[in-house]
Amino acid sequence: MSLSSPRRATNTATHHPLLLTSRRRNHLFIAQERSQGVWTTMSSTVGKVIRCKAAVAWEAGKPLVIEEVEVAPPQAMEVRVKIAVTALCHTDVYFWEAKGQTPVFPRIFGHEAAGIVESVGEGVTELKPGDHVLPVFTGECKECRHCKSEESNMCDLLRINTDRGVMLNDGKSRFSINGKPIYHFVGTSTFSEYSVIHVGCLAKINPAAPMDKVCILSCGVSTGLGATLNVAKPPKGSTVAIFGLGAVGLSAAEGARIAGASRIIGVDLNPKRFDEAKKFGVTEFVNPKDHHKPVQEVLAEMTDGGVDRSIECTGSVNAMISAFECVHDGWGVAVLVGVPNKDDAFKTHPMNFLNEKTLKGTFFGNYKPRTDLPNVVEMYMRKELELEKFITHEVCLSEINKAFDYMLKGESLRCIIRMDR
Ligand code: NAD
Ligand code: ZN
């Protein structure tokens, strides 16, 4: 389907007036009443289809189009959320480009966000209208073996599935345009004014937390922070290499600083990233392009045999291999965070393992979304974690394609997208 198809051209042309009426109609009508110390929140949209704006990706790699979509009410164990702020993460860009990924279109991307519960489906007891939430791309059902294990956040029911574009309950999408389904992305689809999300993929957070800051904890920052604090666990005084100095890598650096690492070596192909990284405690910089030998050898020379910990936050399989091979034998631990292409294969000599180098990987920094994320928000509230420095750009929903440009040009760490403007 081409972006200039007559059908969509007509849609776009009729947008404006329709949107104005629908926005008025859908304005979240909240009446709060205090009874016996409990606030109850009523929305005029409960149980009804909501028509609202969303940025739809019709085709891989083509600019998103702001459309009026219909958002069905939540079914059992689902929650409809009014998204307040969303941000763009590189994972959205990978799946939108769909170069090495399964293409699922038309689709509503977006998974890093903060919002307010509009209504809840049958069986939802932990959340109620008015609650502030962070949607998360990987969920926590609280019942499976993984959720019951202290070591895992890979929930059997709700773990990330990038190929699925529908809800678990009935295998259907809650988004449509003129009856045609628009697919979900990782169960969150936050590039829409309203989204329907499984209750297990929503962390209830402190309502005093500013949503335009803590939205970035819903994916990138928690992922990098947890990759260091929960998985790599650098001992105090150790040397840590961070591959990729985007928001995820800089959060990993922030984790290394919090853990008391004495040297934090940033590795990136984009020299523009180095200046910014100084604000995040990165002490030294290596650009693999400046060297003739493999970067793992450069790092080994800088560190008398290898770094104690390395955290890969690029998505490049070559960087993953370098991140593993640059750790010290005997005790070095490498943690992979970047999302590889579909056909990538990790190749290293098995002797590296025999030499007691450890390779690990993590989704979402090993945080359990519902159990742990509210505490990460509290770290920000107690000023142990600074989020402002990650937010380099800000746009409104109608300008969402700019956020993609900033990321593709390597100009932004995080560009937040405000839904209410
Ligand atoms: P980003 O694009 O902002 O940053 C990536 C950085 O890596 C860029 O600065 C780029 O120049 C650098 N880079 C690319 N190839 C490199 C190479 N070969 N060597 C050194 N540097 C290289 O992206 P981001 O939003 O920070 O996300 C980083 C990665 O983390 C992405 O792959 C994203 O999909 C992934 N991610 C994973 C999880 C998870 O749970 N595992 C969660 C969120 C994001
Ligand atoms: Zn589970």
Coordinates of C-alpha atoms and ligand atoms in Angstrom, one line a residue:
M1 CA 0.0 0.0 0.0
S2 CA 1.4 3.3 -1.0
L3 CA 1.4 6.3 1.3
S4 CA -0.2 8.4 -1.4
S5 CA -3.1 6.0 -1.9
P6 CA -6.3 7.8 -2.7
R7 CA -8.0 6.2 0.3
R8 CA -5.6 7.6 2.8
A9 CA -5.4 10.9 1.0
T10 CA -9.1 11.3 1.6
N11 CA -8.7 10.2 5.2
T12 CA -6.1 12.9 5.8
A13 CA -8.1 15.5 4.1
T14 CA -11.1 14.9 6.3
H15 CA -9.0 14.8 9.4
H16 CA -9.1 18.2 10.9
P17 CA -12.8 18.8 11.7
L18 CA -13.3 15.2 12.7
L19 CA -10.4 15.3 15.0
L20 CA -11.6 18.5 16.7
T21 CA -15.1 17.0 17.4
S22 CA -13.6 13.7 18.5
R23 CA -11.2 15.3 20.8
R24 CA -14.0 17.2 22.5
R25 CA -16.1 14.1 22.7
N26 CA -13.2 12.0 24.1
H27 CA -11.8 14.5 26.5
L28 CA -11.3 12.5 29.7
F29 CA -14.2 13.5 31.8
I30 CA -13.0 12.8 35.3
A31 CA -15.2 13.3 38.3
Q32 CA -13.6 12.5 41.5
E33 CA -15.5 11.8 44.7
R34 CA -14.1 11.1 48.1
S35 CA -16.0 8.5 50.0
Q36 CA -14.6 6.9 53.1
G37 CA -11.2 8.0 52.2
V38 CA -11.2 6.5 48.8
W39 CA -11.1 8.5 45.6
T40 CA -13.3 7.1 42.8
T41 CA -12.8 8.3 39.3
M42 CA -15.5 8.2 36.6
S43 CA -14.9 8.6 32.9
S44 CA -17.6 9.4 30.4
T45 CA -15.9 7.1 27.9
V46 CA -16.1 3.8 29.9
G47 CA -17.3 0.9 27.9
K48 CA -17.4 2.9 24.7
V49 CA -15.2 2.9 21.6
I50 CA -12.9 6.0 21.8
R51 CA -12.0 7.8 18.6
C52 CA -8.7 9.5 19.0
K53 CA -5.5 10.4 17.2
A54 CA -2.7 7.9 16.7
A55 CA 0.5 7.9 14.6
V56 CA 0.0 4.9 12.3
A57 CA 2.9 3.2 10.5
W58 CA 1.3 1.9 7.2
E59 CA 4.5 0.6 5.7
A60 CA 8.1 -0.2 6.8
G61 CA 10.3 2.9 6.8
K62 CA 7.6 5.3 5.6
P63 CA 6.7 8.4 7.7
L64 CA 4.0 7.8 10.3
V65 CA 0.6 9.2 9.4
I66 CA -1.6 10.9 12.1
E67 CA -5.0 9.1 11.7
E68 CA -8.2 9.0 13.6
V69 CA -8.4 5.5 15.1
E70 CA -11.1 3.7 17.0
V71 CA -9.9 2.2 20.3
A72 CA -12.2 -0.6 21.6
P73 CA -12.9 -0.9 25.3
P74 CA -10.6 -3.2 27.3
Q75 CA -11.5 -6.8 27.6
A76 CA -10.8 -9.2 30.5
M77 CA -7.5 -8.4 32.2
E78 CA -7.0 -5.4 29.9
V79 CA -6.7 -1.7 30.7
R80 CA -7.4 1.3 28.5
V81 CA -4.8 4.0 29.2
K82 CA -4.8 7.7 28.2
I83 CA -1.2 8.2 27.1
A84 CA 0.1 11.5 28.4
V85 CA 3.7 11.4 27.1
T86 CA 5.6 8.9 25.1
A87 CA 9.2 8.8 23.9
L88 CA 11.0 7.2 21.0
C89 CA 13.4 4.3 21.7
H90 CA 15.6 2.7 19.1
T91 CA 13.6 -0.5 19.3
D92 CA 10.6 1.3 17.7
V93 CA 12.9 2.5 14.9
Y94 CA 14.2 -1.1 14.2
F95 CA 10.8 -2.6 13.9
W96 CA 9.5 0.4 11.9
E97 CA 12.4 0.0 9.5
A98 CA 11.8 -3.8 9.6
K99 CA 15.1 -4.4 7.7
G100 CA 16.1 -7.4 9.7
Q101 CA 12.8 -7.9 11.5
T102 CA 9.4 -9.4 10.7
P103 CA 7.3 -6.7 9.1
V104 CA 3.8 -6.3 10.8
F105 CA 1.9 -3.4 9.3
P106 CA -0.2 -1.3 9.6
R107 CA 0.9 -0.9 13.2
I108 CA 1.0 1.6 16.0
F109 CA 4.5 1.7 17.5
G110 CA 5.6 3.2 20.8
H111 CA 6.5 1.5 24.1
E112 CA 8.2 4.1 26.3
A113 CA 5.5 6.2 27.9
A114 CA 3.4 7.3 30.9
G115 CA -0.3 7.6 31.1
I116 CA -3.5 7.5 33.2
V117 CA -5.9 4.6 33.4
E118 CA -9.2 5.5 31.7
S119 CA -11.0 2.3 32.3
V120 CA -10.4 -1.4 33.2
G121 CA -11.7 -4.7 31.9
E122 CA -13.2 -7.6 33.8
G123 CA -10.9 -9.1 36.4
V124 CA -8.6 -6.1 36.8
T125 CA -8.4 -5.4 40.5
E126 CA -4.9 -3.8 40.9
L127 CA -5.7 -0.7 38.8
K128 CA -8.5 1.7 38.7
P129 CA -9.4 4.8 36.6
G130 CA -7.1 7.7 37.4
D131 CA -4.1 5.6 38.4
H132 CA -0.8 6.7 36.9
V133 CA 1.0 3.9 35.0
L134 CA 4.1 3.2 32.9
P135 CA 3.4 0.7 30.1
V136 CA 6.2 -1.9 29.7
F137 CA 7.0 -4.1 26.6
T138 CA 7.5 -7.2 28.7
G139 CA 5.0 -8.0 31.4
E140 CA 4.6 -9.7 34.7
C141 CA 1.6 -12.0 35.2
K142 CA 2.8 -12.8 38.8
E143 CA 1.7 -16.4 38.4
C144 CA 4.1 -18.2 36.1
R145 CA 7.4 -19.9 37.1
H146 CA 9.4 -16.9 35.9
C147 CA 7.3 -14.4 37.8
K148 CA 7.6 -16.6 40.9
S149 CA 11.4 -16.9 40.5
E150 CA 13.5 -14.1 42.0
E151 CA 16.0 -14.5 39.2
S152 CA 13.8 -14.0 36.1
N153 CA 11.7 -11.3 34.5
M154 CA 10.9 -13.4 31.4
C155 CA 7.2 -13.9 32.2
D156 CA 5.8 -17.0 30.3
L157 CA 2.5 -15.2 29.5
L158 CA 3.6 -11.7 28.8
R159 CA 7.2 -11.7 27.7
I160 CA 8.1 -9.5 24.8
N161 CA 6.8 -10.8 21.5
T162 CA 7.7 -8.4 18.6
D163 CA 5.8 -10.5 16.0
R164 CA 2.5 -10.4 17.7
G165 CA 0.2 -7.5 16.7
V166 CA -2.9 -8.5 18.6
M167 CA -4.2 -8.9 22.2
L168 CA -3.8 -12.2 24.0
N169 CA -7.4 -12.5 25.1
D170 CA -9.0 -13.0 21.7
G171 CA -6.2 -12.7 19.2
K172 CA -7.6 -9.4 17.8
S173 CA -6.5 -5.8 17.7
R174 CA -8.3 -3.1 19.8
F175 CA -7.3 -0.5 17.2
S176 CA -9.1 0.0 13.9
I177 CA -9.7 2.5 11.1
N178 CA -13.0 2.1 9.3
G179 CA -13.2 -1.5 10.5
K180 CA -9.7 -2.4 9.3
P181 CA -7.5 -3.6 12.2
I182 CA -4.3 -1.7 13.0
Y183 CA -1.8 -3.9 14.8
H184 CA -0.3 -3.4 18.2
F185 CA 3.4 -3.3 19.0
V186 CA 4.9 -5.2 22.0
G187 CA 1.6 -4.9 23.8
T188 CA 1.9 -1.2 24.4
S189 CA 1.3 0.9 21.2
T190 CA 1.8 4.2 22.9
F191 CA 1.9 6.4 19.8
S192 CA -1.9 6.8 20.3
E193 CA -3.8 9.1 22.6
Y194 CA -5.4 5.9 24.0
S195 CA -4.1 2.4 24.0
V196 CA -5.4 -0.9 25.4
I197 CA -2.7 -2.8 27.4
H198 CA -2.7 -6.1 29.4
V199 CA -2.8 -5.3 33.1
G200 CA 0.4 -7.3 33.5
C201 CA 2.3 -4.8 31.3
L202 CA 1.4 -1.8 33.4
A203 CA 3.4 -0.6 36.5
K204 CA 1.4 1.6 38.9
I205 CA 3.5 4.5 39.9
N206 CA 3.5 7.4 42.4
P207 CA 1.0 9.9 41.0
A208 CA 3.3 12.8 42.1
A209 CA 6.0 11.7 39.6
P210 CA 6.2 14.0 36.6
M211 CA 5.1 11.9 33.6
D212 CA 7.2 13.9 31.2
K213 CA 10.3 12.7 33.0
V214 CA 9.5 9.2 34.3
C215 CA 8.1 8.1 30.9
I216 CA 11.7 7.2 29.9
L217 CA 11.9 4.8 32.8
S218 CA 9.3 2.7 31.0
C219 CA 12.0 1.2 28.8
G220 CA 15.4 2.7 27.9
V221 CA 16.7 4.1 31.2
S222 CA 15.5 1.2 33.4
T223 CA 17.0 -1.2 30.8
G224 CA 20.5 0.3 30.9
L225 CA 20.4 1.0 34.6
G226 CA 19.3 -2.6 35.5
A227 CA 21.7 -4.1 33.0
T228 CA 24.5 -2.7 35.2
L229 CA 23.0 -2.8 38.7
N230 CA 21.1 -6.1 38.4
V231 CA 23.1 -8.1 35.8
A232 CA 26.7 -6.9 35.4
K233 CA 27.0 -5.9 39.1
P234 CA 30.4 -4.2 38.8
P235 CA 32.3 -4.3 42.1
K236 CA 33.3 -0.9 43.6
G237 CA 36.5 0.4 42.0
S238 CA 36.1 -1.7 38.8
T239 CA 36.5 -0.8 35.2
V240 CA 33.4 -0.9 33.0
A241 CA 33.2 -0.6 29.2
I242 CA 29.9 0.7 27.7
F243 CA 29.3 0.0 24.0
G244 CA 26.8 2.5 22.5
L245 CA 26.3 5.8 24.2
G246 CA 22.6 6.3 23.4
A247 CA 20.1 6.6 26.2
V248 CA 20.4 2.9 27.1
G249 CA 24.2 2.9 27.2
L250 CA 24.3 6.2 29.2
S251 CA 21.9 4.7 31.7
A252 CA 24.2 1.7 32.0
A253 CA 27.0 4.2 32.6
E254 CA 24.8 5.9 35.3
G255 CA 24.4 2.4 36.9
A256 CA 28.2 2.0 36.8
R257 CA 28.7 5.4 38.5
I258 CA 26.1 4.5 41.2
A259 CA 27.9 1.1 41.7
G260 CA 31.2 3.0 42.3
A261 CA 33.1 2.0 39.2
S262 CA 36.3 3.9 39.0
R263 CA 36.8 3.9 35.2
I264 CA 33.9 4.0 32.7
I265 CA 35.0 3.6 29.1
G266 CA 32.5 4.7 26.5
V267 CA 32.7 3.1 23.0
D268 CA 30.8 4.6 20.1
L269 CA 31.1 5.1 16.4
N270 CA 29.5 8.5 16.7
P271 CA 32.0 11.1 18.2
K272 CA 29.1 13.5 18.8
R273 CA 28.1 11.2 21.7
F274 CA 31.3 11.7 23.6
D275 CA 30.7 15.3 24.9
E276 CA 27.3 14.4 26.1
A277 CA 28.5 11.2 27.8
K278 CA 30.8 13.2 30.1
K279 CA 27.7 14.3 31.9
F280 CA 26.9 10.7 32.7
G281 CA 30.2 9.9 34.4
V282 CA 32.0 8.3 31.4
T283 CA 35.7 8.9 32.0
E284 CA 37.3 7.7 28.7
F285 CA 36.3 7.3 25.1
V286 CA 37.1 4.9 22.3
N287 CA 35.9 5.3 18.7
P288 CA 36.5 1.9 17.0
K289 CA 36.9 3.9 13.7
D290 CA 40.1 5.6 15.1
H291 CA 41.9 2.3 15.4
H292 CA 43.2 -0.3 12.9
K293 CA 43.0 -3.2 15.4
P294 CA 39.8 -4.6 16.8
V295 CA 38.3 -2.5 19.6
Q296 CA 38.5 -5.4 22.0
E297 CA 42.3 -5.4 21.6
V298 CA 42.4 -1.6 22.2
L299 CA 40.4 -2.0 25.4
A300 CA 42.6 -4.9 26.6
E301 CA 45.7 -2.7 26.2
M302 CA 44.1 0.2 28.0
T303 CA 43.1 -2.0 31.0
D304 CA 46.0 -4.4 31.5
G305 CA 44.2 -7.4 29.9
G306 CA 40.6 -6.5 29.8
V307 CA 37.7 -4.7 31.5
D308 CA 36.0 -6.1 34.6
R309 CA 32.5 -5.6 33.1
S310 CA 31.2 -4.6 29.7
I311 CA 27.7 -3.7 28.7
E312 CA 26.6 -3.7 25.0
C313 CA 23.9 -1.2 24.1
T314 CA 24.2 -0.9 20.3
G315 CA 22.2 -3.7 18.6
S316 CA 25.3 -4.3 16.4
V317 CA 26.4 -8.0 16.5
N318 CA 30.0 -6.9 15.9
A319 CA 29.8 -4.7 19.0
M320 CA 28.3 -7.6 20.9
I321 CA 31.3 -9.8 20.0
S322 CA 33.8 -7.1 20.9
A323 CA 32.0 -6.4 24.2
F324 CA 32.4 -10.1 25.2
E325 CA 36.0 -10.5 24.0
C326 CA 37.2 -7.3 25.8
V327 CA 36.4 -8.6 29.3
H328 CA 39.2 -9.8 31.5
D329 CA 39.7 -13.6 31.7
G330 CA 39.0 -15.2 35.1
W331 CA 36.3 -12.8 36.2
G332 CA 35.1 -10.5 33.3
V333 CA 31.3 -10.4 32.6
A334 CA 29.8 -9.0 29.4
V335 CA 26.1 -8.1 29.3
L336 CA 24.2 -7.8 25.9
V337 CA 21.3 -5.4 25.8
G338 CA 21.0 -4.3 22.2
V339 CA 18.4 -5.9 20.0
P340 CA 20.1 -7.7 17.1
N341 CA 18.9 -8.2 13.5
K342 CA 16.8 -11.3 12.9
D343 CA 19.6 -13.3 11.0
D344 CA 22.5 -12.2 13.2
A345 CA 24.8 -14.9 14.6
F346 CA 27.2 -14.4 17.5
K347 CA 30.6 -15.9 16.7
T348 CA 33.4 -16.2 19.2
H349 CA 36.1 -18.8 20.0
P350 CA 34.9 -21.3 22.7
M351 CA 38.3 -20.8 24.4
N352 CA 37.0 -17.4 25.6
F353 CA 34.5 -19.3 27.8
L354 CA 37.1 -21.7 29.0
N355 CA 39.2 -18.7 30.0
E356 CA 36.3 -17.8 32.4
K357 CA 34.8 -14.9 30.6
T358 CA 31.1 -14.8 31.2
L359 CA 28.4 -13.7 28.7
K360 CA 25.0 -12.7 29.7
G361 CA 22.0 -10.9 28.2
T362 CA 19.1 -9.0 29.6
F363 CA 15.7 -7.8 28.8
F364 CA 14.6 -4.7 30.6
G365 CA 17.6 -4.8 32.9
N366 CA 16.1 -7.8 34.7
Y367 CA 13.5 -5.6 36.4
K368 CA 10.1 -7.2 37.0
P369 CA 7.9 -4.4 35.6
R370 CA 5.1 -4.3 38.1
T371 CA 7.1 -5.2 41.2
D372 CA 10.3 -3.2 40.6
L373 CA 9.5 -0.3 38.3
P374 CA 7.6 1.7 41.0
N375 CA 10.8 1.6 43.0
V376 CA 12.9 2.9 40.1
V377 CA 10.5 5.8 39.9
E378 CA 11.1 6.4 43.6
M379 CA 14.8 6.5 43.0
Y380 CA 14.1 9.5 40.7
M381 CA 11.8 11.1 43.3
R382 CA 14.6 10.8 45.9
K383 CA 17.0 12.4 43.4
E384 CA 19.3 9.4 43.3
L385 CA 18.7 9.2 39.5
E386 CA 18.7 12.2 37.2
L387 CA 16.4 11.9 34.1
E388 CA 16.3 15.4 32.8
K389 CA 19.7 15.0 31.1
F390 CA 18.4 12.2 28.9
I391 CA 15.6 14.3 27.5
T392 CA 17.3 16.3 24.6
H393 CA 14.2 17.0 22.4
E394 CA 10.5 17.4 22.7
V395 CA 7.7 17.4 20.1
C396 CA 4.0 17.0 19.9
L397 CA 2.2 14.0 18.3
S398 CA 1.7 15.7 15.0
E399 CA 5.5 16.2 14.7
I400 CA 6.3 12.6 15.7
N401 CA 8.3 12.0 12.5
K402 CA 10.8 14.6 13.7
A403 CA 11.6 12.3 16.7
F404 CA 12.5 9.6 14.2
D405 CA 14.8 12.0 12.3
Y406 CA 16.6 13.1 15.5
M407 CA 17.3 9.5 16.4
L408 CA 18.3 8.4 12.9
K409 CA 20.7 11.3 12.7
G410 CA 22.1 10.4 16.1
E411 CA 21.1 13.8 17.5
S412 CA 18.8 12.8 20.3
L413 CA 19.2 10.7 23.4
R414 CA 15.5 10.8 24.1
C415 CA 12.9 12.9 22.3
I416 CA 9.6 12.9 24.2
I417 CA 6.3 13.3 22.4
R418 CA 3.6 15.1 24.3
M419 CA 0.1 13.8 23.4
D420 CA -1.9 16.7 24.7
R421 CA -0.6 19.4 22.3
Ligands
NAD1 P1 20.6 4.7 20.2 O1 20.6 4.6 18.7 O2 20.3 6.0 20.8 O3 22.1 4.4 20.7 C1 22.9 3.4 20.1 C2 24.3 3.9 20.0 O4 25.2 2.8 19.6 C3 24.6 5.0 19.0 O5 25.2 6.1 19.6 C4 25.4 4.4 17.9 O6 26.3 5.3 17.3 C5 26.2 3.3 18.7 N1 26.7 2.2 17.9 C6 26.1 1.5 16.9 N2 26.9 0.5 16.4 C7 28.0 0.6 17.1 C8 29.2 -0.2 17.1 N3 29.4 -1.2 16.3 N4 30.1 0.1 18.0 C9 30.0 1.1 18.9 N5 28.9 1.9 19.0 C10 27.9 1.6 18.1 O7 19.8 3.5 20.8 P2 19.2 3.3 22.3 O8 17.8 3.8 22.4 O9 20.1 3.8 23.3 O10 19.1 1.7 22.4 C11 20.3 0.9 22.3 C12 20.0 -0.5 22.0 O11 19.3 -1.1 23.1 C13 19.1 -0.8 20.8 O12 19.6 -1.9 20.1 C14 17.8 -1.0 21.4 O13 16.9 -1.8 20.5 C15 18.2 -1.8 22.6 N6 17.2 -2.0 23.7 C16 17.2 -3.2 24.3 C17 16.4 -3.4 25.4 C18 16.4 -4.7 26.2 O14 15.5 -4.8 27.0 N7 17.3 -5.6 25.9 C19 15.5 -2.3 25.8 C20 15.6 -1.1 25.2 C21 16.4 -0.9 24.1
ZN2 ZN 4.6 -14.5 34.4

